[in-house]
Coordinates of C-alpha atoms in Angstrom, one line a residue:
V1186 CA -148.3 -83.1 -163.3
G1187 CA -146.5 -82.0 -160.2
N1188 CA -143.6 -79.7 -159.2
A1189 CA -141.9 -79.0 -155.9
A1190 CA -139.3 -76.3 -155.2
V1191 CA -137.1 -75.1 -152.4
G1192 CA -135.9 -71.5 -152.5
Y1193 CA -134.0 -68.7 -150.8
R1194 CA -134.8 -65.0 -150.7
L1195 CA -131.6 -63.0 -151.6
T1196 CA -133.1 -59.6 -151.1
P1197 CA -136.7 -58.4 -150.6
E1198 CA -137.2 -58.4 -154.4
F1199 CA -135.0 -61.3 -155.6
R1200 CA -135.3 -65.0 -154.8
V1201 CA -133.9 -68.2 -156.3
E1202 CA -135.4 -71.8 -156.3
A1203 CA -134.3 -75.3 -157.2
E1204 CA -137.3 -77.1 -158.7
V1205 CA -138.1 -80.7 -159.7
G1206 CA -141.0 -81.8 -161.7
Y1207 CA -142.8 -84.8 -163.2
F1208 CA -145.6 -85.4 -165.6
E1209 CA -147.0 -88.1 -167.7
Y1210 CA -149.8 -88.6 -170.3
S1211 CA -150.9 -90.8 -173.1
A1212 CA -152.5 -89.8 -176.4
D1213 CA -155.9 -91.5 -176.9
T1214 CA -155.9 -90.6 -180.5
L1215 CA -153.4 -89.7 -183.3
N1216 CA -154.1 -88.0 -186.6
P1217 CA -150.9 -88.8 -188.6
L1218 CA -150.6 -86.9 -191.9
T1219 CA -148.1 -87.2 -194.7
S1220 CA -148.0 -86.3 -198.4
S1221 CA -145.9 -89.4 -199.2
P1222 CA -147.6 -91.7 -201.7
E1223 CA -146.0 -94.6 -199.8
F1224 CA -148.4 -94.1 -196.9
P1225 CA -151.8 -93.4 -198.4
T1226 CA -153.7 -94.1 -195.1
L1227 CA -151.8 -91.4 -193.2
D1228 CA -154.2 -88.7 -194.4
G1229 CA -155.1 -87.0 -191.1
R1230 CA -157.8 -89.5 -190.2
T1231 CA -158.1 -90.4 -186.5
F1232 CA -156.3 -93.5 -185.2
K1233 CA -157.4 -94.7 -181.7
R1234 CA -154.9 -96.0 -179.1
R1235 CA -155.1 -99.7 -178.4
T1236 CA -151.9 -100.2 -176.3
G1237 CA -148.9 -98.1 -175.0
G1238 CA -148.3 -94.6 -176.3
G1239 CA -147.4 -93.2 -172.8
F1240 CA -145.0 -90.4 -172.2
S1241 CA -143.4 -89.3 -168.9
R1242 CA -140.8 -86.6 -168.1
F1243 CA -138.7 -85.7 -165.1
S1244 CA -137.2 -82.2 -165.0
G1245 CA -134.9 -80.1 -162.7
T1246 CA -134.4 -76.4 -163.0
I1247 CA -132.7 -73.5 -161.2
N1248 CA -135.0 -70.5 -161.3
G1249 CA -134.6 -66.8 -160.4
F1250 CA -137.6 -64.5 -159.6
Y1251 CA -138.2 -60.8 -159.2
D1252 CA -141.1 -59.9 -156.8
F1253 CA -142.6 -56.4 -157.5
P1254 CA -143.6 -54.3 -154.6
A1255 CA -146.7 -55.6 -152.9
F1256 CA -150.2 -54.2 -153.4
G1257 CA -151.6 -55.2 -150.0
A1258 CA -151.9 -59.0 -150.0
L1259 CA -150.9 -59.2 -153.7
T1260 CA -147.3 -59.5 -154.9
P1261 CA -146.8 -59.8 -158.7
Y1262 CA -143.7 -61.6 -159.9
V1263 CA -141.7 -62.6 -163.0
G1264 CA -139.0 -65.2 -163.4
A1265 CA -136.9 -67.4 -165.6
G1266 CA -135.1 -70.7 -165.2
L1267 CA -132.8 -73.2 -166.8
G1268 CA -132.3 -76.9 -166.3
A1269 CA -132.6 -80.4 -167.9
A1270 CA -135.3 -83.0 -168.5
A1271 CA -135.3 -86.7 -169.1
G1272 CA -138.2 -88.2 -171.0
H1273 CA -139.4 -91.7 -171.7
R1274 CA -142.0 -92.8 -174.4
T1275 CA -143.5 -96.2 -174.6
T1276 CA -144.3 -97.8 -178.0
G1277 CA -147.9 -97.3 -178.9
R1278 CA -150.2 -99.2 -181.3
Y1279 CA -153.2 -97.3 -182.8
L1280 CA -156.1 -98.6 -184.9
G1281 CA -157.3 -96.6 -187.9
P1282 CA -160.8 -96.2 -189.2
A1283 CA -160.2 -98.7 -192.0
G1284 CA -158.5 -101.2 -189.6
G1285 CA -155.0 -100.2 -190.4
I1286 CA -152.4 -100.2 -187.6
F1287 CA -150.1 -97.2 -186.8
T1288 CA -147.1 -97.8 -184.5
S1289 CA -145.5 -94.9 -182.6
F1290 CA -142.0 -95.9 -181.4
G1291 CA -140.8 -95.6 -177.8
G1292 CA -137.5 -94.4 -176.5
A1293 CA -135.8 -92.1 -174.1
S1294 CA -134.1 -88.7 -174.4
T1295 CA -132.5 -86.0 -172.3
Q1296 CA -133.1 -82.3 -173.1
G1297 CA -132.3 -78.8 -171.9
V1298 CA -135.1 -76.8 -170.4
A1299 CA -135.7 -73.0 -170.4
L1300 CA -138.7 -71.3 -168.8
I1301 CA -140.3 -68.0 -168.1
D1302 CA -142.9 -67.6 -165.4
G1303 CA -145.2 -64.8 -164.2
G1304 CA -147.9 -64.6 -161.6
V1305 CA -149.1 -63.2 -158.4
S1306 CA -148.6 -64.3 -154.8
I1307 CA -151.7 -63.8 -152.7
A1308 CA -151.0 -63.8 -149.0
L1309 CA -153.3 -66.0 -146.9
T1310 CA -151.4 -65.7 -143.7
G1311 CA -148.0 -64.2 -142.7
N1312 CA -146.2 -67.3 -144.1
L1313 CA -148.6 -68.9 -146.5
S1314 CA -149.6 -67.7 -150.0
I1315 CA -151.6 -69.1 -152.9
V1316 CA -149.8 -68.5 -156.2
P1317 CA -151.7 -68.6 -159.6
A1318 CA -149.3 -68.2 -162.5
Y1319 CA -148.5 -68.8 -166.2
R1320 CA -145.4 -70.6 -167.3
Y1321 CA -143.9 -71.0 -170.8
V1322 CA -141.5 -73.9 -171.1
R1323 CA -139.2 -74.7 -174.0
F1324 CA -137.5 -78.1 -174.1
I1325 CA -134.3 -77.9 -176.1
G1326 CA -132.7 -80.7 -178.1
E1327 CA -133.8 -83.6 -180.1
N1328 CA -137.6 -83.8 -180.2
A1329 CA -137.8 -80.3 -178.8
D1330 CA -141.2 -79.1 -177.8
T1331 CA -143.0 -76.4 -175.8
A1332 CA -145.5 -76.3 -173.0
H1333 CA -147.9 -73.5 -171.9
V1334 CA -148.8 -74.1 -168.3
V1335 CA -151.4 -72.4 -166.2
K1336 CA -150.7 -73.4 -162.6
I1337 CA -151.7 -72.8 -159.0
G1338 CA -149.4 -73.4 -156.1
L1339 CA -148.9 -72.9 -152.4
R1340 CA -145.8 -71.1 -151.1
Y1341 CA -144.7 -71.3 -147.5
G1342 CA -142.1 -68.9 -146.2
F1343 CA -139.9 -69.7 -143.1

């Protein structure tokens, strides 16, 4: 997971940023579950990944932030953003406990992104801060999902 942003301070309290991000992962196990009698082996038992099953996503957002008045070296903030994401999933093959094979299909998609963010900027020097934060991300569209992100960043002001 990685994000990078470039921003501009409009007023002492308000700033905007353009941000790009990338992440990837693969599921080592799946627990497929269905009540359909046509798939009796999909009963929640664990299937282990043999090949594929990777997922990656690029995103781009425009974010706005409000910085509350500073408490010494601490500046709490809240923000929100909107943008888009492009995801890619590879076909995966998983082996079940009884030797059955489960295949997850690959593909690509483009989705909208909405986020809310909150944290605190901790000044290390006049221009450099460390920024622990929480971010809720909602991907909007086909195969919509959410992400809860605890992050830590570095912010440099010019």
